[in-house]
Amino acid sequence: MGRERKLEESIVVDAAPEAVYRLVAHLPDMGRWSPECRRVWVPRTPVRAGTRFIGLNRRGPFVWFTTGRVSAARVGEEFTFDVGIFGLPIARWGYRFAAEGSGTRVTETWEDRRTGPGARLTNVLGTVFAGTNPERRIAVNRHGMRTTLARIAQAATVS
């Protein structure tokens, strides 16, 4: 049996889909939500599909950079981006927003893109730089996604 390559977590937030989307799609704030991401630098704004960025990540003593590209940016519906390192794909992260009652169901998704040529190298780089081997990445990401969604929900209710 192969390793798990996709995760999904969701939460209901007491805010409109467009408001929650604006929180998530403002990439420089990603460090406020994610327990691993510390900073995001976006060289050109506004953020839309095709926008490139650089992320600085940290988990414990491990620090690493990733490059990213926004693949979908539909206000109030979806915000998705791909991250990689040295031109090799690592993951696709996504957020979907759906009205639910008087709030919004926010669903965060993660897809492991370390397949094909370069997969072995990106697995090694993840272990060396992020301190997480591919088998452990699932648990780390699930915990991180739950933390991220809780922080977004808290910020959305304050806004």
C-alpha positions as a LaTeX table, in Angstrom:
\begin{tabular}{lrrr}
\hline
Residue & $x$ (\AA) & $y$ (\AA) & $z$ (\AA) \\
\hline
Met1 & 0.00 & 0.00 & 0.00 \\
Gly2 & 1.42 & 3.42 & $-0.98$ \\
Arg3 & 1.56 & 6.41 & 1.23 \\
Glu4 & $-1.33$ & 8.84 & 1.56 \\
Arg5 & $-0.95$ & 11.71 & $-0.93$ \\
Lys6 & $-4.03$ & 13.85 & $-0.24$ \\
Leu7 & $-5.54$ & 15.44 & 2.85 \\
Glu8 & $-8.61$ & 17.54 & 3.46 \\
Glu9 & $-9.76$ & 19.37 & 6.59 \\
Ser10 & $-12.60$ & 21.86 & 7.02 \\
Ile11 & $-14.17$ & 24.24 & 9.51 \\
Val12 & $-17.19$ & 26.52 & 9.55 \\
Val13 & $-16.27$ & 30.18 & 9.96 \\
Asp14 & $-18.62$ & 32.94 & 11.09 \\
Ala15 & $-18.00$ & 35.20 & 8.09 \\
Ala16 & $-19.00$ & 35.52 & 4.43 \\
Pro17 & $-17.08$ & 33.48 & 1.81 \\
Glu18 & $-15.61$ & 36.64 & 0.24 \\
Ala19 & $-14.29$ & 37.85 & 3.60 \\
Val20 & $-12.62$ & 34.53 & 4.42 \\
Tyr21 & $-11.20$ & 34.33 & 0.90 \\
Arg22 & $-9.57$ & 37.78 & 1.36 \\
Leu23 & $-7.84$ & 36.56 & 4.54 \\
Val24 & $-6.46$ & 33.44 & 2.88 \\
Ala25 & $-5.55$ & 35.02 & $-0.47$ \\
His26 & $-3.50$ & 37.77 & 1.17 \\
Leu27 & $-0.32$ & 35.67 & 0.93 \\
Pro28 & 1.90 & 37.87 & 3.15 \\
Asp29 & $-0.43$ & 36.91 & 6.03 \\
Met30 & 0.01 & 33.17 & 5.47 \\
Gly31 & 2.61 & 33.21 & 8.27 \\
Arg32 & $-0.18$ & 34.25 & 10.67 \\
Trp33 & $-2.23$ & 31.17 & 9.85 \\
Ser34 & 0.21 & 28.34 & 9.16 \\
Pro35 & 2.36 & 26.82 & 11.92 \\
Glu36 & 5.16 & 26.12 & 9.37 \\
Cys37 & 5.05 & 29.16 & 7.11 \\
Arg38 & 6.78 & 32.19 & 8.59 \\
Arg39 & 6.78 & 34.68 & 5.72 \\
Val40 & 5.65 & 34.97 & 2.13 \\
Trp41 & 7.15 & 37.44 & $-0.31$ \\
Val42 & 5.02 & 38.36 & $-3.31$ \\
Pro43 & 7.05 & 40.41 & $-5.82$ \\
Arg44 & 4.00 & 41.54 & $-7.83$ \\
Thr45 & 0.50 & 42.32 & $-6.65$ \\
Pro46 & $-2.41$ & 41.92 & $-6.90$ \\
Val47 & $-2.39$ & 38.19 & $-6.24$ \\
Arg48 & $-4.20$ & 36.26 & $-8.97$ \\
Ala49 & $-3.80$ & 33.04 & $-10.94$ \\
Gly50 & $-0.20$ & 32.92 & $-12.17$ \\
Thr51 & 1.23 & 35.06 & $-9.34$ \\
Arg52 & 4.59 & 33.74 & $-8.13$ \\
Phe53 & 5.87 & 33.99 & $-4.57$ \\
Ile54 & 8.55 & 32.77 & $-2.19$ \\
Gly55 & 7.77 & 31.20 & 1.18 \\
Leu56 & 10.03 & 31.00 & 4.22 \\
Asn57 & 9.12 & 28.02 & 6.38 \\
Arg58 & 10.23 & 26.81 & 9.77 \\
Arg59 & 9.46 & 23.82 & 11.96 \\
Gly60 & 11.54 & 23.58 & 15.11 \\
Pro61 & 15.20 & 24.00 & 14.17 \\
Phe62 & 14.50 & 23.36 & 10.46 \\
Val63 & 14.26 & 26.31 & 8.05 \\
Trp64 & 13.60 & 26.13 & 4.30 \\
Phe65 & 12.40 & 28.17 & 1.34 \\
Thr66 & 9.84 & 27.19 & $-1.26$ \\
Thr67 & 8.75 & 28.81 & $-4.47$ \\
Gly68 & 5.08 & 29.04 & $-5.27$ \\
Arg69 & 2.63 & 29.89 & $-7.99$ \\
Val70 & $-1.08$ & 30.63 & $-7.56$ \\
Ser71 & $-3.06$ & 28.27 & $-9.78$ \\
Ala72 & $-6.63$ & 29.38 & $-8.92$ \\
Ala73 & $-7.91$ & 32.63 & $-7.42$ \\
Arg74 & $-11.70$ & 32.89 & $-7.56$ \\
Val75 & $-12.99$ & 35.31 & $-4.93$ \\
Gly76 & $-15.26$ & 33.62 & $-2.42$ \\
Glu77 & $-14.86$ & 30.22 & $-4.10$ \\
Glu78 & $-11.31$ & 28.88 & $-4.35$ \\
Phe79 & $-7.68$ & 29.80 & $-3.73$ \\
Thr80 & $-5.04$ & 27.24 & $-4.76$ \\
Phe81 & $-1.28$ & 27.33 & $-5.13$ \\
Asp82 & 1.56 & 24.96 & $-6.00$ \\
Val83 & 4.85 & 24.93 & $-4.11$ \\
Gly84 & 8.20 & 23.47 & $-5.06$ \\
Ile85 & 11.91 & 23.71 & $-4.51$ \\
Phe86 & 14.69 & 24.02 & $-7.08$ \\
Gly87 & 12.08 & 23.77 & $-9.84$ \\
Leu88 & 10.75 & 20.44 & $-8.53$ \\
Pro89 & 7.09 & 20.09 & $-7.44$ \\
Ile90 & 6.33 & 19.41 & $-3.79$ \\
Ala91 & 2.65 & 20.06 & $-3.10$ \\
Arg92 & $-0.58$ & 21.72 & $-4.12$ \\
Trp93 & $-2.40$ & 23.58 & $-1.36$ \\
Gly94 & $-5.97$ & 24.72 & $-1.78$ \\
Tyr95 & $-8.83$ & 26.43 & $-0.01$ \\
Arg96 & $-12.48$ & 26.17 & $-0.99$ \\
Phe97 & $-15.15$ & 28.47 & 0.39 \\
Ala98 & $-18.85$ & 27.56 & 0.52 \\
Ala99 & $-21.69$ & 29.38 & 2.24 \\
Glu100 & $-23.09$ & 27.31 & 5.10 \\
Gly101 & $-25.84$ & 28.77 & 7.25 \\
Ser102 & $-24.79$ & 32.29 & 8.16 \\
Gly103 & $-21.10$ & 31.47 & 7.72 \\
Thr104 & $-18.63$ & 29.75 & 5.43 \\
Arg105 & $-17.30$ & 26.22 & 5.29 \\
Val106 & $-13.58$ & 26.58 & 4.57 \\
Thr107 & $-11.94$ & 23.42 & 3.29 \\
Glu108 & $-8.16$ & 23.22 & 3.12 \\
Thr109 & $-6.66$ & 20.60 & 0.84 \\
Trp110 & $-3.14$ & 19.27 & 0.38 \\
Glu111 & $-1.88$ & 17.07 & $-2.43$ \\
Asp112 & 1.60 & 15.56 & $-2.48$ \\
Arg113 & 3.11 & 16.34 & $-5.89$ \\
Arg114 & 6.42 & 14.56 & $-5.27$ \\
Thr115 & 5.98 & 12.00 & $-8.02$ \\
Gly116 & 7.83 & 11.15 & $-11.21$ \\
Pro117 & 11.32 & 12.42 & $-12.00$ \\
Gly118 & 12.82 & 14.22 & $-9.04$ \\
Ala119 & 10.52 & 12.62 & $-6.46$ \\
Arg120 & 13.35 & 10.86 & $-4.67$ \\
Leu121 & 15.34 & 14.12 & $-4.48$ \\
Thr122 & 12.39 & 16.13 & $-3.12$ \\
Asn123 & 11.72 & 13.40 & $-0.53$ \\
Val124 & 15.35 & 13.63 & 0.62 \\
Leu125 & 15.26 & 17.45 & 0.63 \\
Gly126 & 12.07 & 17.37 & 2.72 \\
Thr127 & 13.71 & 15.10 & 5.25 \\
Val128 & 16.93 & 17.16 & 5.41 \\
Phe129 & 15.52 & 20.71 & 5.30 \\
Ala130 & 12.07 & 20.29 & 6.85 \\
Gly131 & 12.94 & 17.42 & 9.19 \\
Thr132 & 9.97 & 15.38 & 8.01 \\
Asn133 & 10.15 & 12.22 & 5.96 \\
Pro134 & 7.30 & 11.50 & 3.51 \\
Glu135 & 5.58 & 9.01 & 5.83 \\
Arg136 & 5.48 & 11.50 & 8.71 \\
Arg137 & 4.45 & 14.43 & 6.48 \\
Ile138 & 0.79 & 13.30 & 6.57 \\
Ala139 & 0.51 & 13.66 & 10.36 \\
Val140 & 2.45 & 16.94 & 10.36 \\
Asn141 & 0.26 & 18.41 & 7.62 \\
Arg142 & $-3.00$ & 17.24 & 9.20 \\
His143 & $-2.05$ & 18.94 & 12.47 \\
Gly144 & $-0.89$ & 22.04 & 10.60 \\
Met145 & $-4.09$ & 22.25 & 8.57 \\
Arg146 & $-6.25$ & 22.08 & 11.70 \\
Thr147 & $-4.17$ & 24.81 & 13.31 \\
Thr148 & $-4.31$ & 26.96 & 10.16 \\
Leu149 & $-8.09$ & 26.66 & 9.87 \\
Ala150 & $-8.61$ & 27.47 & 13.56 \\
Arg151 & $-6.45$ & 30.60 & 13.22 \\
Ile152 & $-8.32$ & 31.71 & 10.09 \\
Ala153 & $-11.64$ & 31.15 & 11.84 \\
Gln154 & $-10.53$ & 33.19 & 14.83 \\
Ala155 & $-9.29$ & 36.06 & 12.64 \\
Ala156 & $-12.47$ & 36.02 & 10.53 \\
Thr157 & $-14.72$ & 36.40 & 13.57 \\
Val158 & $-12.63$ & 39.34 & 14.85 \\
Ser159 & $-12.71$ & 41.15 & 11.48 \\
\hline
\end{tabular}
